[in-house]
């Protein structure tokens, strides 16, 4: 055996420092490429709007985040963020709660499964964006329509995942609980629910991406505030100096939500992490 | 040979069949087990040992026949019958203490559960002491070794004081040393708590060492039914009373112990050794058979010779 390979091949064992450098490398490449492109284009045409310089973006963010809007008297970026967060939290939260109970009852009770499984499967295939017009017609273009879109877009994925997870609980556990005198309700509440909770958080994590998609789409089409609304509004003026920071901001919020959910699972459900 | 049926025993099964579609697994099982017995069940893999246990537990339903525990027909699983599986007996989201308390919490009404929380806890600790795990009460199942997990599972079942404890290969996943310690340990608990145990294992040595009675379940036997038309399942082909001996594992080295194992291996595990149903070695006083006339007939000779001449 020769030297341990650090990078190439299936036997590679990158050191801690190397791993950090490797992780940062693609980011550095992207940022550098952008800076060069921006520099070259602005050199040729100082009023170019497609690749604004960093200072231009900082200036734009300052305007959006730190100065009150003259018309509404609000800090626009904060107001946009809060509106969007409210929609996504209510929509995804409601989907998580309803999906949890639908999935658990379907997984535990064969009668419920026979009744609900085909219809849930059918509904889950409908592309949520295809029914967006229906939602806007039925619920109007206010808050309800957008929240319902996020709710419907996430509900069936969550339901199916929880259903599958519940079915995979060993049958032995349910029988064991019954021999310990549990009622069927206690089996659901004290045996199934606590074991499904970490899985629910993980499913919600995976649904975040879809939820953001539905949020931005509905805000783009009909809204008066929100992160998606703002991006599509300033698109008319080719305001890349606002769009790019907003996209980065959305990504950062998404990353924080994802990390928060992961930390909750690791902290509250150590037994789950250990048994995976 | 049809003995008198011992009706008053704790467990009684008569004419029990279990089939999955066309495939018969258990074939006219008759069994009666007295309270206080430590009844072990052995047999070749796939012969239906675990199926038999699940029928008694109520996890599955017999296709035909009657099963009674304490004179009542068995229903779905309930606290009358405790169970220890090879795995999945413990709830991974609960600590050791909570796992043992669980049964009491399920069956105690909410006000009492809060008022007598302390008493329930003390009771759980008592059982944990009995299985030598009191100092690990705060741990979670994934932090315990396999042997410790099974001890918690036994305490968890014991606290409900079931009429009969069913064990389905409980030590099958343990290493030989741990396994032997667990065997000694089960014998101690069995004696101390006056338990009735129905213990399924594929390990002959374990079965003979532990049991006060050993049942051999096997599909290798012969009877008067036409092989062409009938799908056979396993029957109890041997049923021995075992002497209650000292708990020392030294006994495993004696020649009697080895001889009995040899006999059982031949009777139950040898596909070429097929006793006729009327010649089974049913020595235990509680053993009985309710054979059909067709079964009791001599071997279906015509079909057999026919087949032999074809193969030769």
Coordinates of C-alpha atoms in Angstrom, one line a residue, chain A residues 2-246:
Chain A
X2 CA 1.4 3.4 -1.0
X3 CA 0.4 6.8 0.1
X4 CA -3.2 7.4 1.0
X5 CA -4.9 9.2 -1.9
X6 CA -6.3 12.6 -0.8
X7 CA -8.7 13.3 -3.6
X8 CA -8.8 10.9 -6.5
X9 CA -10.5 7.5 -6.6
X10 CA -12.8 5.6 -4.3
X11 CA -10.2 5.2 -1.6
X12 CA -9.6 8.9 -1.2
X13 CA -9.6 10.3 2.4
X14 CA -9.6 14.1 2.2
X15 CA -8.3 15.8 5.3
X16 CA -10.5 18.1 7.3
X17 CA -8.8 21.2 5.9
X18 CA -8.9 19.9 2.3
X19 CA -12.6 19.1 2.7
X20 CA -13.3 22.7 3.7
X21 CA -11.3 24.1 0.8
X22 CA -13.0 21.7 -1.6
X23 CA -16.4 22.8 -0.3
X24 CA -15.6 26.5 -0.7
X25 CA -14.1 26.0 -4.2
X26 CA -17.2 25.9 -6.3
X27 CA -18.6 29.0 -4.5
X28 CA -15.4 30.9 -5.2
X29 CA -15.5 29.8 -8.9
X30 CA -19.1 31.1 -9.3
X31 CA -18.4 34.4 -7.5
X32 CA -15.2 35.0 -9.4
X33 CA -16.8 34.2 -12.8
X34 CA -19.6 36.7 -12.0
X35 CA -17.2 39.4 -10.9
X36 CA -15.1 39.1 -14.1
X37 CA -18.2 39.0 -16.3
X38 CA -19.6 42.0 -14.5
X39 CA -16.4 43.9 -14.7
X40 CA -15.9 43.2 -18.5
X41 CA -19.5 44.2 -19.3
X42 CA -19.5 47.4 -17.2
X43 CA -16.2 48.3 -18.8
X44 CA -17.8 48.1 -22.2
X45 CA -21.1 49.8 -21.2
X46 CA -21.3 51.5 -17.8
X47 CA -25.1 51.6 -17.9
X48 CA -25.4 47.8 -18.4
X49 CA -28.1 46.4 -16.1
X50 CA -27.6 42.6 -16.5
X51 CA -24.6 42.2 -14.3
X52 CA -24.6 44.9 -11.7
X53 CA -21.5 45.5 -9.7
X54 CA -21.4 44.5 -6.0
X55 CA -21.5 48.1 -4.9
X56 CA -24.6 48.6 -7.0
X57 CA -26.3 45.7 -5.4
X58 CA -25.3 46.8 -1.9
X59 CA -26.8 50.2 -2.6
X60 CA -30.0 48.6 -3.9
X61 CA -30.3 46.4 -0.9
X62 CA -29.7 49.4 1.4
X63 CA -32.6 51.2 -0.4
X64 CA -34.9 48.2 -0.1
X65 CA -34.0 47.1 3.4
X66 CA -33.0 50.2 5.3
X67 CA -35.1 53.1 4.0
X68 CA -38.9 53.5 4.4
X69 CA -40.9 53.2 1.3
X70 CA -42.4 56.7 0.5
X71 CA -45.7 55.3 -0.6
X72 CA -46.4 52.7 2.1
X73 CA -44.1 53.9 4.9
X74 CA -42.7 50.4 5.4
X75 CA -39.4 48.8 5.0
X76 CA -40.1 46.9 1.8
X77 CA -37.6 44.0 2.2
X78 CA -38.8 43.3 5.7
X79 CA -42.4 43.6 4.8
X80 CA -41.9 41.3 1.8
X81 CA -40.1 38.7 3.9
X82 CA -42.7 38.7 6.7
X83 CA -45.6 38.3 4.2
X84 CA -43.9 35.5 2.4
X85 CA -42.9 33.7 5.6
X86 CA -46.4 33.9 6.9
X87 CA -47.8 32.3 3.8
X88 CA -45.3 29.5 3.7
X89 CA -45.4 28.8 7.5
X90 CA -49.2 28.7 7.6
X91 CA -49.5 26.7 4.3
X92 CA -46.8 24.2 5.1
X93 CA -47.7 23.9 8.8
X94 CA -51.3 23.1 8.1
X95 CA -50.3 20.6 5.4
X96 CA -47.9 19.0 8.0
X97 CA -50.7 18.6 10.6
X98 CA -53.4 17.4 8.3
X99 CA -51.0 15.1 6.4
X100 CA -49.7 13.7 9.6
X101 CA -53.2 12.6 10.8
X102 CA -54.3 11.4 7.3
X103 CA -51.2 9.4 6.8
X104 CA -51.2 7.9 10.3
X105 CA -54.9 6.8 10.2
X106 CA -54.4 5.4 6.7
X107 CA -51.3 3.5 7.8
X108 CA -52.8 2.1 10.9
X109 CA -56.5 1.4 10.0
X110 CA -57.0 -0.8 6.9
X111 CA -60.6 0.6 6.5
X112 CA -59.3 4.1 6.4
X113 CA -56.6 3.0 4.0
X114 CA -59.1 1.5 1.6
X115 CA -61.2 4.6 1.6
X116 CA -58.5 7.2 1.3
X117 CA -55.5 5.7 -0.4
X118 CA -56.8 5.8 -4.0
X119 CA -58.2 9.3 -3.8
X120 CA -55.0 10.6 -2.1
X121 CA -52.9 9.0 -4.8
X122 CA -55.1 10.5 -7.5
X123 CA -55.0 14.0 -6.0
X124 CA -51.2 13.8 -5.5
X125 CA -50.7 13.4 -9.2
X126 CA -52.5 16.7 -10.1
X127 CA -49.8 19.3 -10.7
X128 CA -50.6 22.0 -8.0
X129 CA -49.7 24.9 -10.4
X130 CA -52.3 23.6 -12.8
X131 CA -55.1 24.3 -10.3
X132 CA -53.7 27.7 -9.4
X133 CA -56.3 29.5 -11.6
X134 CA -59.1 27.5 -9.9
X135 CA -57.8 28.5 -6.5
X136 CA -57.6 32.2 -7.5
X137 CA -61.2 32.0 -8.8
X138 CA -62.6 30.2 -5.8
X139 CA -60.6 31.9 -3.0
X140 CA -59.8 35.2 -4.7
X141 CA -56.3 36.6 -5.2
X142 CA -55.9 37.5 -1.5
X143 CA -53.9 35.5 1.1
X144 CA -56.2 32.4 1.1
X145 CA -55.5 31.4 -2.5
X146 CA -51.7 31.5 -2.0
X147 CA -51.8 29.6 1.3
X148 CA -54.2 27.0 -0.1
X149 CA -51.8 26.5 -3.1
X150 CA -48.9 25.8 -0.7
X151 CA -51.1 23.6 1.4
X152 CA -52.4 21.5 -1.4
X153 CA -49.0 21.3 -3.1
X154 CA -47.4 19.9 0.1
X155 CA -50.3 18.0 1.7
X156 CA -50.3 14.9 -0.5
X157 CA -46.6 14.4 -0.5
X158 CA -46.6 14.6 3.3
X159 CA -49.6 12.3 3.6
X160 CA -48.1 9.6 1.3
X161 CA -44.8 9.7 3.1
X162 CA -46.3 9.5 6.6
X163 CA -48.6 6.7 5.4
X164 CA -45.6 4.7 4.1
X165 CA -43.6 5.4 7.2
X166 CA -46.5 4.3 9.5
X167 CA -47.0 1.1 7.5
X168 CA -43.3 0.3 7.9
X169 CA -43.5 0.4 11.7
X170 CA -43.0 -3.3 12.7
X171 CA -46.4 -5.0 13.2
X172 CA -44.8 -6.5 16.3
X173 CA -44.8 -3.1 18.0
X174 CA -48.5 -2.7 17.6
X175 CA -49.2 -6.3 18.8
X176 CA -46.8 -5.7 21.8
X177 CA -48.7 -2.5 22.7
X178 CA -52.0 -4.4 22.6
X179 CA -50.6 -7.1 24.9
X180 CA -49.6 -4.3 27.3
X181 CA -53.3 -3.2 27.4
X182 CA -53.2 -0.3 25.0
X183 CA -56.5 0.8 23.3
X184 CA -56.4 1.4 19.6
X185 CA -56.5 5.1 20.3
X186 CA -53.4 4.7 22.6
X187 CA -51.6 2.8 19.9
X188 CA -52.2 5.7 17.5
X189 CA -51.4 8.4 20.1
X190 CA -48.6 6.9 22.2
X191 CA -46.9 4.3 19.9
X192 CA -47.3 5.6 16.3
X193 CA -47.4 9.4 16.7
X194 CA -44.2 9.8 18.7
X195 CA -42.3 7.5 16.4
X196 CA -43.6 9.3 13.3
X197 CA -42.8 12.8 14.5
X198 CA -39.1 12.9 13.5
X199 CA -40.0 11.5 10.1
X200 CA -42.6 14.3 9.7
X201 CA -40.0 17.0 10.3
X202 CA -37.8 15.4 7.7
X203 CA -40.6 15.3 5.2
X204 CA -41.4 18.9 5.9
X205 CA -37.8 19.7 5.3
X206 CA -37.9 18.0 1.9
X207 CA -41.2 19.8 1.1
X208 CA -39.7 23.2 1.7
X209 CA -38.3 23.4 -1.9
X210 CA -41.8 22.8 -3.4
X211 CA -43.4 25.2 -1.0
X212 CA -41.1 28.0 -2.0
X213 CA -41.9 27.2 -5.7
X214 CA -45.6 27.5 -5.1
X215 CA -45.2 30.6 -3.0
X216 CA -43.1 32.5 -5.6
X217 CA -45.4 31.4 -8.4
X218 CA -48.6 32.6 -6.7
X219 CA -47.0 35.8 -5.6
X220 CA -45.7 36.4 -9.1
X221 CA -49.2 36.1 -10.6
X222 CA -51.3 38.0 -8.1
X223 CA -50.0 39.9 -5.1
X224 CA -49.2 43.2 -3.6
X225 CA -46.2 42.2 -1.5
X226 CA -43.9 39.3 -0.9
X227 CA -40.5 38.2 -2.0
X228 CA -41.8 36.6 -5.2
X229 CA -44.0 39.6 -6.0
X230 CA -41.0 42.0 -5.7
X231 CA -38.7 40.0 -8.0
X232 CA -41.3 39.8 -10.7
X233 CA -42.2 43.5 -10.2
X234 CA -38.7 44.9 -10.7
X235 CA -38.1 42.5 -13.6
X236 CA -40.0 45.0 -15.7
X237 CA -37.1 47.5 -15.0
X238 CA -34.4 44.8 -15.5
X239 CA -33.4 45.6 -11.9
X240 CA -30.9 42.8 -11.5
X241 CA -29.3 44.7 -8.7
X242 CA -32.5 43.9 -6.7
X243 CA -33.3 40.5 -8.1
X244 CA -29.9 38.9 -7.4
X245 CA -29.8 39.9 -3.7
X246 CA -33.5 38.9 -3.3

